[in-house]
Amino acid sequence: MTTERVSVIGSGPAALMAAETLSEAGLGVDIHEAMPSAGRKFLMAGKSGLNISHTGSRAEFAAHYLDHDDRLRDCLKHFGPDEIIAWMDGLGMPAHTGPTGRIFPETMKASPLLRAWLRRLEGRGARLHLKHRWMGWNGDGALVFDTPQGQVTVRPSATIFALGGGSWRRLGSDGEWTAPFQTAGIALAPFRPSNCGFLADWSDRMRDAFAGAAVKSVKLSAGGKETREELTITARGVESGGVYTLSAPLRDEVETQGSATLWLDLLPDLEAADIARRLAAAPAKQSLSNRLRKALKLTGVKAALLFECADREALNDPASAAAAIKALPLKLTGTAPLDEAISTAGGVAWDALDDHFMLKHRPSHFCAGEMIAWDAPTGGYLITACMATGRAAGLGVLAWLRRR
């Protein structure tokens, strides 16, 4: 089937923003989604509160992104936090900014926002085709989809791919699009986990007693970066909060060194000298556990981490114990499986795209979202960049159609 409409493949925030940009300009849009419903990963991201963006100057905001070039920075310059707030307001979904600068819809959930978004797209003539899995191109360069009715071939005026990265396969982000891209000779960077958990060789006691425990009021550091966020102990390592924030330097260290060190400051509000003084003043007849508890209120999972990662004999010396409490090395032996990562780095190489996000070797075919090789932390940065690149790809299609 040949159509003057534009095909958008995917239904996450990048795809829907591309569809919005095109439909707002009066173009007909067909959104093709492999899953039985739209925006599944977007909905999962908003299950406990949709953190859609983050406050900050444009320079500060752009500084959070890795593995990118000026094209991503330009996207964010034209569609960043302020524009997302205005866009949500236009959908009847006012924004709420939390105390740490994270931006949410007032409803907090993704589902009302997604429903309003899809209604507006439908009102502009966009068509959503569910259970349409893109399989590649046929010999004539047309798009081939596997559908419940059989194979469908479409030759649109232009195509935007927004197929996501390589994690959360059950939500549709399976990375299978890389096979036809590689066959077509499109340069790809290998997928790498981002915003992910890490593995640690816990003792049986640590694993059995503290798996699932949150470590709060702690400062974490790795690779010259630090953050004051909590983390969660898992049966096989650590995850969440500050671990995700530091996942990029930790992942890079694992890849280059075979392991990584996450440094923990268990008592960030106390100086080492004060810690040593309090421990030295504790009665010598008390056990180490009691001295830590009474002098420092260091108990539970924090005390367990100290015993797990520090030399037990050295902890009997107040100065050595203070040094360990302020800089406790937790050895990480690997990353959690790729499919469990919140997002992935890697994907379509920037060199494969022109300045309008069009594939250099596939005219009329554009890319957007997480499938492009950029990386970002959680905190609203991921979704904002997906939407910004979706808009940029949509504008790229409009420019290309005008030139044609």
Short mmCIF file of C-alpha atoms in Angstrom, two decimals:
data_model
loop_
_atom_site.label_atom_id
_atom_site.label_comp_id
_atom_site.label_asym_id
_atom_site.label_seq_id
_atom_site.Cartn_x
_atom_site.Cartn_y
_atom_site.Cartn_z
CA MET A 1 0.00 0.00 0.00
CA THR A 2 1.35 3.40 -0.99
CA THR A 3 0.18 6.31 1.15
CA GLU A 4 0.81 10.03 1.39
CA ARG A 5 0.67 9.67 5.16
CA VAL A 6 3.70 9.44 7.43
CA SER A 7 4.40 6.28 9.41
CA VAL A 8 5.62 6.54 13.01
CA ILE A 9 6.83 3.21 14.38
CA GLY A 10 6.50 2.93 18.15
CA SER A 11 4.10 4.53 20.64
CA GLY A 12 6.28 5.82 23.45
CA PRO A 13 6.84 9.52 24.21
CA ALA A 14 9.27 9.99 21.29
CA ALA A 15 6.85 8.43 18.81
CA LEU A 16 3.81 10.30 20.08
CA MET A 17 5.63 13.64 20.09
CA ALA A 18 6.74 13.00 16.51
CA ALA A 19 3.13 12.19 15.62
CA GLU A 20 1.97 15.35 17.38
CA THR A 21 4.43 17.52 15.47
CA LEU A 22 3.34 16.05 12.14
CA SER A 23 -0.39 16.07 12.79
CA GLU A 24 -0.24 19.63 14.11
CA ALA A 25 1.21 20.61 10.72
CA GLY A 26 -1.75 18.94 8.98
CA LEU A 27 -0.09 15.70 7.86
CA GLY A 28 -1.79 12.34 8.12
CA VAL A 29 -0.02 10.03 10.56
CA ASP A 30 -0.14 6.27 11.10
CA ILE A 31 1.30 5.07 14.43
CA HIS A 32 2.36 1.43 14.32
CA GLU A 33 2.79 -0.36 17.66
CA ALA A 34 3.84 -4.00 18.10
CA MET A 35 2.12 -4.41 21.47
CA PRO A 36 -1.65 -4.71 22.12
CA SER A 37 -1.76 -1.21 23.68
CA ALA A 38 0.17 2.03 23.38
CA GLY A 39 2.85 3.51 25.62
CA ARG A 40 3.43 0.53 27.91
CA LYS A 41 6.89 1.55 29.11
CA PHE A 42 5.67 5.15 29.52
CA LEU A 43 2.85 3.88 31.72
CA MET A 44 5.24 1.77 33.78
CA ALA A 45 7.52 4.80 34.26
CA GLY A 46 4.56 6.66 35.73
CA LYS A 47 3.28 3.88 37.95
CA SER A 48 4.64 5.52 41.10
CA GLY A 49 4.61 9.08 39.76
CA LEU A 50 5.44 10.22 36.23
CA ASN A 51 8.67 12.20 36.54
CA ILE A 52 8.51 13.77 33.09
CA SER A 53 11.17 16.49 33.37
CA HIS A 54 13.38 18.45 35.74
CA THR A 55 13.95 22.10 36.51
CA GLY A 56 17.26 23.89 35.90
CA SER A 57 18.89 26.19 33.39
CA ARG A 58 19.25 24.87 29.87
CA ALA A 59 23.01 24.50 30.34
CA GLU A 60 22.58 22.63 33.63
CA PHE A 61 19.91 20.44 32.10
CA ALA A 62 21.99 19.51 29.04
CA ALA A 63 24.99 18.67 31.24
CA HIS A 64 23.20 15.54 32.51
CA TYR A 65 23.38 13.81 29.11
CA LEU A 66 26.18 11.50 27.97
CA ASP A 67 27.22 10.12 24.57
CA HIS A 68 25.57 12.89 22.61
CA ASP A 69 26.49 15.72 20.28
CA ASP A 70 25.16 19.18 19.56
CA ARG A 71 22.03 17.80 17.91
CA LEU A 72 20.65 16.56 21.20
CA ARG A 73 21.62 19.80 22.92
CA ASP A 74 19.80 21.75 20.21
CA CYS A 75 16.69 19.59 20.66
CA LEU A 76 16.65 20.29 24.38
CA LYS A 77 17.23 23.99 23.79
CA HIS A 78 14.01 24.17 21.78
CA PHE A 79 11.97 21.66 23.78
CA GLY A 80 12.99 21.41 27.41
CA PRO A 81 11.30 21.58 30.82
CA ASP A 82 9.47 24.87 30.18
CA GLU A 83 8.03 23.62 26.92
CA ILE A 84 6.95 20.34 28.51
CA ILE A 85 5.10 22.23 31.25
CA ALA A 86 3.31 24.32 28.60
CA TRP A 87 2.54 21.20 26.56
CA MET A 88 1.02 19.41 29.57
CA ASP A 89 -1.05 22.48 30.37
CA GLY A 90 -2.37 22.39 26.80
CA LEU A 91 -3.58 18.85 27.43
CA GLY A 92 -5.37 19.96 30.58
CA MET A 93 -2.71 18.34 32.76
CA PRO A 94 -1.06 21.07 34.89
CA ALA A 95 2.45 20.42 36.13
CA HIS A 96 3.65 19.99 39.70
CA THR A 97 7.30 20.59 40.66
CA GLY A 98 8.61 18.61 43.62
CA PRO A 99 11.06 19.88 46.26
CA THR A 100 14.05 18.38 44.40
CA GLY A 101 13.11 20.02 41.09
CA ARG A 102 11.47 17.01 39.52
CA ILE A 103 8.46 17.83 37.34
CA PHE A 104 5.31 15.70 37.39
CA PRO A 105 1.75 16.09 36.14
CA GLU A 106 -0.48 17.10 39.05
CA THR A 107 -2.28 13.78 38.71
CA MET A 108 1.17 12.14 39.20
CA LYS A 109 0.13 9.22 36.99
CA ALA A 110 0.97 8.61 33.34
CA SER A 111 -2.36 7.07 32.33
CA PRO A 112 -4.53 10.25 32.35
CA LEU A 113 -1.82 12.10 30.41
CA LEU A 114 -1.48 9.32 27.85
CA ARG A 115 -5.25 9.09 27.35
CA ALA A 116 -5.52 12.85 26.78
CA TRP A 117 -2.56 12.74 24.39
CA LEU A 118 -4.00 9.88 22.32
CA ARG A 119 -7.40 11.61 22.17
CA ARG A 120 -5.81 14.75 20.77
CA LEU A 121 -3.85 12.79 18.19
CA GLU A 122 -6.96 10.90 17.14
CA GLY A 123 -8.84 14.20 16.83
CA ARG A 124 -6.16 15.39 14.41
CA GLY A 125 -6.55 12.33 12.24
CA ALA A 126 -3.70 10.17 13.53
CA ARG A 127 -4.43 6.45 13.37
CA LEU A 128 -3.10 3.97 15.91
CA HIS A 129 -2.40 0.48 14.55
CA LEU A 130 -1.83 -1.99 17.39
CA LYS A 131 -0.17 -5.42 17.04
CA HIS A 132 1.76 -4.14 14.04
CA ARG A 133 5.35 -5.32 14.48
CA TRP A 134 7.85 -3.84 12.07
CA MET A 135 9.92 -6.61 10.48
CA GLY A 136 12.15 -4.60 8.14
CA TRP A 137 12.10 -3.49 4.54
CA ASN A 138 11.19 -5.57 1.52
CA GLY A 139 13.21 -5.64 -1.67
CA ASP A 140 11.56 -2.47 -2.91
CA GLY A 141 12.27 -0.56 0.27
CA ALA A 142 8.71 -0.65 1.63
CA LEU A 143 7.97 -1.19 5.33
CA VAL A 144 6.89 -4.71 6.26
CA PHE A 145 4.66 -5.31 9.30
CA ASP A 146 3.57 -8.54 10.92
CA THR A 147 -0.09 -8.18 11.99
CA PRO A 148 -2.88 -10.48 13.23
CA GLN A 149 -4.29 -10.33 9.68
CA GLY A 150 -0.99 -11.35 8.13
CA GLN A 151 1.88 -9.46 6.61
CA VAL A 152 1.22 -5.86 5.59
CA THR A 153 3.47 -3.76 3.37
CA VAL A 154 3.36 0.04 3.51
CA ARG A 155 5.21 2.71 1.56
CA PRO A 156 4.56 6.02 3.35
CA SER A 157 5.78 9.48 2.38
CA ALA A 158 8.25 9.31 5.28
CA THR A 159 8.94 7.14 8.31
CA ILE A 160 9.99 7.93 11.86
CA PHE A 161 11.41 5.07 13.93
CA ALA A 162 10.97 5.46 17.70
CA LEU A 163 11.45 1.87 18.76
CA GLY A 164 13.17 2.34 22.11
CA GLY A 165 16.26 0.70 23.52
CA GLY A 166 16.99 -2.85 24.63
CA SER A 167 15.42 -3.17 28.09
CA TRP A 168 11.97 -4.10 29.40
CA ARG A 169 11.21 -6.57 26.64
CA ARG A 170 7.83 -7.42 28.11
CA LEU A 171 6.75 -3.81 27.60
CA GLY A 172 7.79 -3.80 23.95
CA SER A 173 11.29 -2.32 24.16
CA ASP A 174 13.08 -5.44 22.95
CA GLY A 175 15.76 -4.03 20.63
CA GLU A 176 14.83 -6.45 17.85
CA TRP A 177 14.84 -3.58 15.36
CA THR A 178 18.64 -3.75 15.40
CA ALA A 179 18.67 -6.83 13.13
CA PRO A 180 17.10 -5.16 10.04
CA PHE A 181 19.11 -1.99 10.75
CA GLN A 182 22.35 -3.98 10.75
CA THR A 183 21.32 -5.80 7.58
CA ALA A 184 20.74 -2.40 5.98
CA GLY A 185 24.27 -1.32 6.94
CA ILE A 186 23.17 1.32 9.47
CA ALA A 187 25.88 1.99 12.08
CA LEU A 188 24.89 0.94 15.60
CA ALA A 189 26.57 1.22 18.99
CA PRO A 190 26.05 -1.86 21.19
CA PHE A 191 23.41 -1.63 23.89
CA ARG A 192 24.67 -1.08 27.44
CA PRO A 193 22.59 -0.99 30.64
CA SER A 194 21.87 2.43 32.11
CA ASN A 195 20.08 3.42 35.31
CA CYS A 196 20.60 -0.16 36.37
CA GLY A 197 21.31 -2.29 39.41
CA PHE A 198 24.68 -3.87 40.17
CA LEU A 199 25.88 -7.20 41.52
CA ALA A 200 27.76 -7.73 44.78
CA ASP A 201 29.09 -10.90 46.42
CA TRP A 202 27.13 -10.66 49.67
CA SER A 203 27.70 -12.97 52.58
CA ASP A 204 24.80 -15.29 53.37
CA ARG A 205 23.94 -13.22 56.44
CA MET A 206 23.85 -9.95 54.51
CA ARG A 207 21.73 -11.42 51.74
CA ASP A 208 19.31 -13.30 53.99
CA ALA A 209 18.81 -10.57 56.60
CA PHE A 210 18.84 -7.38 54.51
CA ALA A 211 17.68 -8.09 50.95
CA GLY A 212 15.06 -5.44 50.24
CA ALA A 213 16.33 -3.04 52.92
CA ALA A 214 16.66 0.66 52.07
CA VAL A 215 19.87 2.41 53.11
CA LYS A 216 18.86 5.99 53.91
CA SER A 217 20.72 9.17 54.87
CA VAL A 218 23.83 8.10 53.01
CA LYS A 219 26.16 9.74 50.49
CA LEU A 220 27.38 7.72 47.51
CA SER A 221 30.26 8.42 45.17
CA ALA A 222 31.90 6.86 42.11
CA GLY A 223 33.97 8.10 39.21
CA GLY A 224 34.36 11.58 40.66
CA LYS A 225 30.60 12.05 41.05
CA GLU A 226 28.62 11.95 44.27
CA THR A 227 24.99 12.01 45.29
CA ARG A 228 23.03 12.00 48.51
CA GLU A 229 20.28 9.52 47.76
CA GLU A 230 19.26 6.23 49.28
CA LEU A 231 19.94 2.83 47.78
CA THR A 232 18.32 -0.57 48.17
CA ILE A 233 20.02 -3.85 49.04
CA THR A 234 18.95 -6.75 46.83
CA ALA A 235 19.65 -10.46 47.12
CA ARG A 236 22.34 -10.08 44.47
CA GLY A 237 23.60 -6.50 44.94
CA VAL A 238 22.26 -2.94 45.02
CA GLU A 239 19.80 -0.85 43.03
CA SER A 240 17.56 2.26 42.96
CA GLY A 241 18.10 5.90 43.93
CA GLY A 242 21.74 6.90 44.08
CA VAL A 243 22.87 3.69 42.37
CA TYR A 244 20.95 4.72 39.25
CA THR A 245 22.37 8.24 39.44
CA LEU A 246 25.92 6.83 39.46
CA SER A 247 25.24 3.94 37.10
CA ALA A 248 27.19 5.42 34.16
CA PRO A 249 30.59 5.71 35.90
CA LEU A 250 30.03 2.42 37.73
CA ARG A 251 29.12 0.65 34.48
CA ASP A 252 32.16 2.12 32.72
CA GLU A 253 34.42 0.96 35.54
CA VAL A 254 32.97 -2.55 35.44
CA GLU A 255 33.50 -2.70 31.67
CA THR A 256 37.12 -1.51 31.82
CA GLN A 257 38.28 -3.00 35.15
CA GLY A 258 36.04 -6.03 35.60
CA SER A 259 34.58 -4.59 38.82
CA ALA A 260 33.72 -1.21 40.31
CA THR A 261 33.82 0.41 43.73
CA LEU A 262 30.84 2.29 45.12
CA TRP A 263 32.00 4.46 48.02
CA LEU A 264 29.54 4.92 50.88
CA ASP A 265 29.54 7.67 53.49
CA LEU A 266 27.29 6.12 56.11
CA LEU A 267 27.12 9.24 58.28
CA PRO A 268 27.33 12.21 55.91
CA ASP A 269 26.27 14.72 58.59
CA LEU A 270 29.23 13.93 60.85
CA GLU A 271 32.92 14.65 60.28
CA ALA A 272 35.44 11.82 60.67
CA ALA A 273 37.05 13.52 63.68
CA ASP A 274 33.70 13.75 65.47
CA ILE A 275 32.97 10.09 64.73
CA ALA A 276 36.39 9.03 66.07
CA ARG A 277 35.93 11.19 69.19
CA ARG A 278 32.55 9.66 69.99
CA LEU A 279 33.84 6.11 69.52
CA ALA A 280 36.92 6.79 71.66
CA ALA A 281 34.69 8.09 74.46
CA ALA A 282 32.59 4.91 74.50
CA PRO A 283 33.39 2.41 77.31
CA ALA A 284 35.98 -0.10 76.10
CA LYS A 285 34.09 -2.98 77.71
CA GLN A 286 31.17 -2.50 75.29
CA SER A 287 31.05 -4.63 72.19
CA LEU A 288 31.78 -2.95 68.87
CA SER A 289 28.14 -3.23 67.86
CA ASN A 290 27.07 -1.49 71.08
CA ARG A 291 29.65 1.28 70.67
CA LEU A 292 28.41 1.93 67.13
CA ARG A 293 24.81 1.91 68.30
CA LYS A 294 25.18 4.07 71.41
CA ALA A 295 27.82 6.50 70.17
CA LEU A 296 26.66 6.91 66.58
CA LYS A 297 23.19 5.35 66.33
CA LEU A 298 24.66 3.17 63.59
CA THR A 299 22.48 0.05 63.49
CA GLY A 300 20.61 -2.23 61.14
CA VAL A 301 21.58 -2.33 57.49
CA LYS A 302 24.19 0.43 57.87
CA ALA A 303 26.03 -1.48 60.60
CA ALA A 304 25.73 -4.65 58.51
CA LEU A 305 27.31 -2.88 55.53
CA LEU A 306 30.16 -1.68 57.72
CA PHE A 307 30.87 -5.19 58.97
CA GLU A 308 30.47 -6.59 55.45
CA CYS A 309 32.87 -4.22 53.69
CA ALA A 310 35.41 -3.09 56.29
CA ASP A 311 38.21 -4.95 58.07
CA ARG A 312 36.66 -6.09 61.37
CA GLU A 313 39.86 -5.70 63.39
CA ALA A 314 40.46 -2.18 62.09
CA LEU A 315 37.02 -1.15 63.33
CA ASN A 316 38.24 -1.48 66.92
CA ASP A 317 40.44 1.58 66.38
CA PRO A 318 38.29 4.77 66.52
CA ALA A 319 40.22 6.59 63.78
CA SER A 320 40.19 3.60 61.44
CA ALA A 321 36.49 2.98 62.13
CA ALA A 322 35.72 6.64 61.38
CA ALA A 323 37.63 6.45 58.10
CA ALA A 324 35.69 3.33 57.10
CA ILE A 325 32.34 4.87 58.01
CA LYS A 326 33.09 7.96 55.90
CA ALA A 327 34.49 6.06 52.90
CA LEU A 328 33.27 2.47 52.87
CA PRO A 329 34.22 0.61 49.67
CA LEU A 330 31.51 -1.65 48.28
CA LYS A 331 32.87 -3.83 45.49
CA LEU A 332 30.46 -4.37 42.60
CA THR A 333 31.18 -7.32 40.35
CA GLY A 334 28.90 -6.56 37.41
CA THR A 335 25.71 -4.97 36.18
CA ALA A 336 22.26 -6.47 36.51
CA PRO A 337 20.90 -8.01 33.26
CA LEU A 338 20.33 -5.58 30.40
CA ASP A 339 16.60 -6.29 30.20
CA GLU A 340 16.17 -5.17 33.81
CA ALA A 341 17.78 -1.76 33.29
CA ILE A 342 15.49 1.26 33.32
CA SER A 343 17.09 2.41 30.08
CA THR A 344 19.93 1.56 27.74
CA ALA A 345 22.82 3.45 26.22
CA GLY A 346 23.81 2.63 22.65
CA GLY A 347 21.68 2.27 19.56
CA VAL A 348 21.77 4.16 16.25
CA ALA A 349 25.14 5.93 16.00
CA TRP A 350 25.04 9.70 15.66
CA ASP A 351 27.20 9.41 12.54
CA ALA A 352 24.38 7.47 10.88
CA LEU A 353 22.03 10.50 11.15
CA ASP A 354 22.04 13.85 9.43
CA ASP A 355 21.27 17.15 11.14
CA HIS A 356 17.52 16.49 10.84
CA PHE A 357 17.68 12.98 12.41
CA MET A 358 17.29 11.32 9.00
CA LEU A 359 19.25 8.15 8.29
CA LYS A 360 21.98 9.10 5.82
CA HIS A 361 21.67 5.84 3.91
CA ARG A 362 17.87 5.71 4.03
CA PRO A 363 16.36 9.00 2.81
CA SER A 364 12.88 9.68 4.20
CA HIS A 365 13.61 7.51 7.27
CA PHE A 366 14.19 9.26 10.61
CA CYS A 367 15.00 8.15 14.17
CA ALA A 368 14.01 9.46 17.59
CA GLY A 369 14.10 8.60 21.27
CA GLU A 370 16.07 6.02 23.19
CA MET A 371 16.99 4.05 20.07
CA ILE A 372 19.62 6.75 19.34
CA ALA A 373 22.96 6.40 21.13
CA TRP A 374 22.63 8.87 24.00
CA ASP A 375 22.48 8.26 27.73
CA ALA A 376 20.86 10.09 30.64
CA PRO A 377 20.04 9.58 34.32
CA THR A 378 16.56 9.25 35.74
CA GLY A 379 14.90 12.34 37.18
CA GLY A 380 12.94 13.39 34.11
CA TYR A 381 15.91 13.62 31.77
CA LEU A 382 15.10 10.41 29.88
CA ILE A 383 11.52 11.28 28.95
CA THR A 384 12.36 14.90 28.13
CA ALA A 385 15.04 13.87 25.62
CA CYS A 386 12.74 11.27 24.07
CA MET A 387 10.08 13.93 23.52
CA ALA A 388 12.61 16.50 22.30
CA THR A 389 14.11 14.13 19.72
CA GLY A 390 10.62 13.03 18.66
CA ARG A 391 9.74 16.64 17.97
CA ALA A 392 13.05 17.16 16.12
CA ALA A 393 12.45 14.10 13.92
CA GLY A 394 8.95 15.37 13.15
CA LEU A 395 10.35 18.74 12.13
CA GLY A 396 12.96 16.90 10.08
CA VAL A 397 10.22 15.10 8.15
CA LEU A 398 8.45 18.40 7.48
CA ALA A 399 11.67 19.97 6.21
CA TRP A 400 12.45 16.97 4.04
CA LEU A 401 8.97 16.90 2.49
CA ARG A 402 9.23 20.61 1.70
CA ARG A 403 12.63 20.10 0.03
CA ARG A 404 11.33 17.13 -1.92
#
